Amino acid sequence: MERIIFTLSYEKRWECWMVYAYRATDAADFFQSHGRYTGTEEGEVAPVIVPIIEMIRKYDTQTIFQQFGKKKYKDERMFLQKIERSYIQEEIRPYIEKYVARVLDELTQAGYPLFFKGGRLDNFYKSQRLNLTAVSLQALLKFERTGEYTAYTLRLTDGKRIFYPGDYDLKILTRHPCRVLCGKQLFRFPDDFDGQRLQPFLQKRQVLIPKANEAIYFQRFILKNIRHEEIEVQGFEIIVKEVGKKAVLSLEREVFDRPVLALEFYYGDQRIPAWSSRKALVELQTSGDSYAFYKVNRDFDWEKEKEKQLLAWGMTPVSEGYFQLASSVVTGGQDKQPEVESWQKMIGWVREHLQNLSKAGFGFTQKSLRKKYYTGGWWVDQELEETSDWFRLRTEVVLDDGRRIPLVCFREHILAGQREYLLPDGTVFFIPEEWFAAYTDLLLFAQGKGRDLLLHPNQYALLQHSFPESDSSGPANRFRDPCTLPVGLQADLRPYQQKGYEWMFRLYRNGCGGCLADDMGLGKTLQTIALILKYRLEAVKPRLSFYRPAEGTQLSLFAPEAPEDKETPQFIFRTCLVVVPASLIHNWRNELKKFAPSLTVTVYAGLHRNELRAYLQTSDVVIITYHTLRNDIDYLARLKFGMVVADEAQILKNPSSRLHQAMMRISGDWFWALSGTPIENSLSDLWAIMHLVNRGLLGTHHFFRNHFIRPILADVEGRMSAALRKLIAPYILRRTKEEVLADLPELTSELVICEPEEEQRRIYETEQARVRNYILDKRENGQGLRGDMMILKALIRLRQIANHPRLVEDSYTWSSGKFREIFRMLEEIIAAGHKVLIFSSFVKYLNMVADEAGRWGWKYALLTGSTTDRQGEVSRFSQEADCRLFLISLKAGGVGLNLTAADYVFILDPWWNLAAENQAIGRAHRIGQKRAVFVYRFITAGTLEEKILALQRRKQQLADTVITPTNTLPLSDEELLEVL
């Protein structure tokens, strides 16, 4: 039966003894060898052997070459031929002996057979097996000084008997740690004993040192031995004395560049590291021809107590005499935390425990480090001064020694994430981790002026760390003005609408604007009208010579008196400007007349609007379309308005558009944005809206792109998402229908997956292959995709084919799977007496549905971008019982419609922006709806419509993280490839 045995042999090349493993078969009196075993052979071995084989491989020839010769010699052969003997003795042999000693110890513990190999024998006789029973030896030293020489004698003892090494045939197997073979018996010495000291006594009992050499011998050899051993002396003295003791922690940098505390002990003025095995500290004093050794024995019990105190304070030993914080320990070459963080935590530990260390008798030093760290305490002194234009914040870091450092000095380090700040005296101050969370946003936006930071009032949220809301002196208390509803408001606000009005009122009272981002149908218009009325009633209106009355009244030289508000006037009243899509002009006019009849209103629109200019600043409210604003901006920019309201403000999402730039030229005291989708496509949409309502809140667009958009897109759940959310939180209010309308009827949504017709599938796949080849060709040439009109047209064609191929090929005579399913379901729904809203991105598709509905004999209403009488179509669907279908293009019908007459919604094709679909659903699922609403989204299987749904789900996280649910981003090149 084959097994693993071990052999001991002398290797002349390395001038040392080595242990190897062999495969062998048990043959009664001997083991028949089958060659050396390296651990790479197939077959299982006992688990205890595995680590022993690993240690043996540490000194095989290939490993030694890698360790000692690779950098100096071209290959292993040249290394073995040219290696210097001194290099072997000084470097290689000590390395080998370290592992050989460990192998011998492991074999002793495991009880595995070890044989002495004296020649080139293939067989190992059992009579050659060595006895590995652990027997310890101790060296007994004696120094005897006479007038002519000093005699040095070394004897050994196993605790039972004393003998001279030269009396036996001893083989020194390893020197440090020392392992000795005597006959077949293995002996071991204490770890601090160097086997080289045995060498002179293998041939003789005594070494004589002439008097001429004894001074050097006493200073080096005898002094060293007295530190480690109890020795016997004659002719000179060893005087044991007692001295004061002190423990010192030295901050040092270990091999992985992590901090460690090295524990040292001072006995009197002599230092010894905790890891040292030296048993005593010894000084040699000479006087003439006499020698005396003064010896201080180490107090190991006292030293252990000091180590236990460190463990109790959170330290953990990483090697003998060295300590780290448990969270900073490096294992297997892998650190548990970044290097700088480990240093910061270590310095924090020192600062926290410095007083306790001193009381417990510990000293602390950084003498071995190139740079020193500040380990004292600090506190933050801050003062806030509020002016009409700025918050002036003076924040200073006060060190224990009285030095004061303005927070603005740390700006570059905090913004760059650098934790080490160099103090004027050259020591390093670790910026606390919490400062990065507390001050990054503040320092990002604040302007530095001397020792102070200046912050715009609309950025007060950045001061919340320094002055939390619980602080009555903090800036957040500016937004706690008490408010009541305005006198004359002809409406009962729901609780969430009351809160929305109060939120707008407090911003208005503090000179700020905001974005009301409630879901469609929650009454953003009503809340805004309430605020405008409040402003009109509490502000002082200058007497003017004429005004524009409300529609239906006659012109007069004097305005009618409005009901008085009890509160003290705060502002000079100026006309309020409401900017809306054309489809909402009548809605705003009607809502103002209904809820605030005391307000005078002018609609600035039409071909003859020049005649109305004289009245623009005499009416309480002027309503204007975005189109008119853009065309007449040169005139409007010369006027001064009070409140400026942008309804459906997502229209202004492009900062480089003429419309956005025209809006920014309007002069107003307060700006308000109303939008259920403040983020339609990207975070740039949010910047455009917030820049309108509070100039400079988010910095320039370039600044916002670098410091927010890019970091957030890289990590949606990162710190900058939270920073942006905190910054805009006071100025944006977002409520969903599900949050605030417990009485809103149930909404059920279902995805209808339709199988395409065979011919439809063929046409789709042909078009898809054509555009895919085009895209791959562009990608190979390193060209971008998103700006390519060919690809954009292909996307549209593929979406149209997924709906119905007749949208792209008039000659197509077959149907489509989706078209069949739509009318199958409509037949059942209409037969049950329900009304249906049908949305599509394609007007031509709606016309096809309308033609088919006419063939079925169903009445319908149609609303697209070219519809002139929008209100007529809405009224016909809402009021005529037999008008069951309302066909609406997604863009034309996304805003300004209340269609609660319908309780079914069909989305015929998915849009990239899920928010647009939700707006469409909100036409029916809103206040006033009494029945459950059912939504059906239709997609064609195996087409890019399935990919669009996947992208919608994947991308909705961004807006949800920052502000609002379910919005999407433009497609990247990779997403275009995925879709196509």
Tab-separated table of C-alpha atoms in Angstrom, residues 145 211 214 218 235-237 284-293:
chain	number	residue	atom	x	y	z
A	145	ARG	CA	37.697	35.630	34.179
A	211	LYS	CA	43.023	39.165	27.807
A	214	GLU	CA	38.299	40.477	26.354
A	218	PHE	CA	32.551	41.564	27.109
A	235	GLY	CA	35.865	37.356	38.119
A	236	PHE	CA	33.261	40.087	37.397
A	237	GLU	CA	29.788	41.106	38.675
A	284	LEU	CA	28.131	47.232	30.842
A	285	GLN	CA	30.199	49.576	32.970
A	286	THR	CA	33.976	49.438	33.051
A	287	SER	CA	36.384	50.989	35.508
A	288	GLY	CA	40.028	50.446	34.771
A	289	ASP	CA	40.507	46.710	34.550
A	290	SER	CA	37.160	45.744	36.135
A	291	TYR	CA	33.812	44.940	34.470
A	292	ALA	CA	30.289	45.121	35.925
A	293	PHE	CA	26.976	44.354	34.257
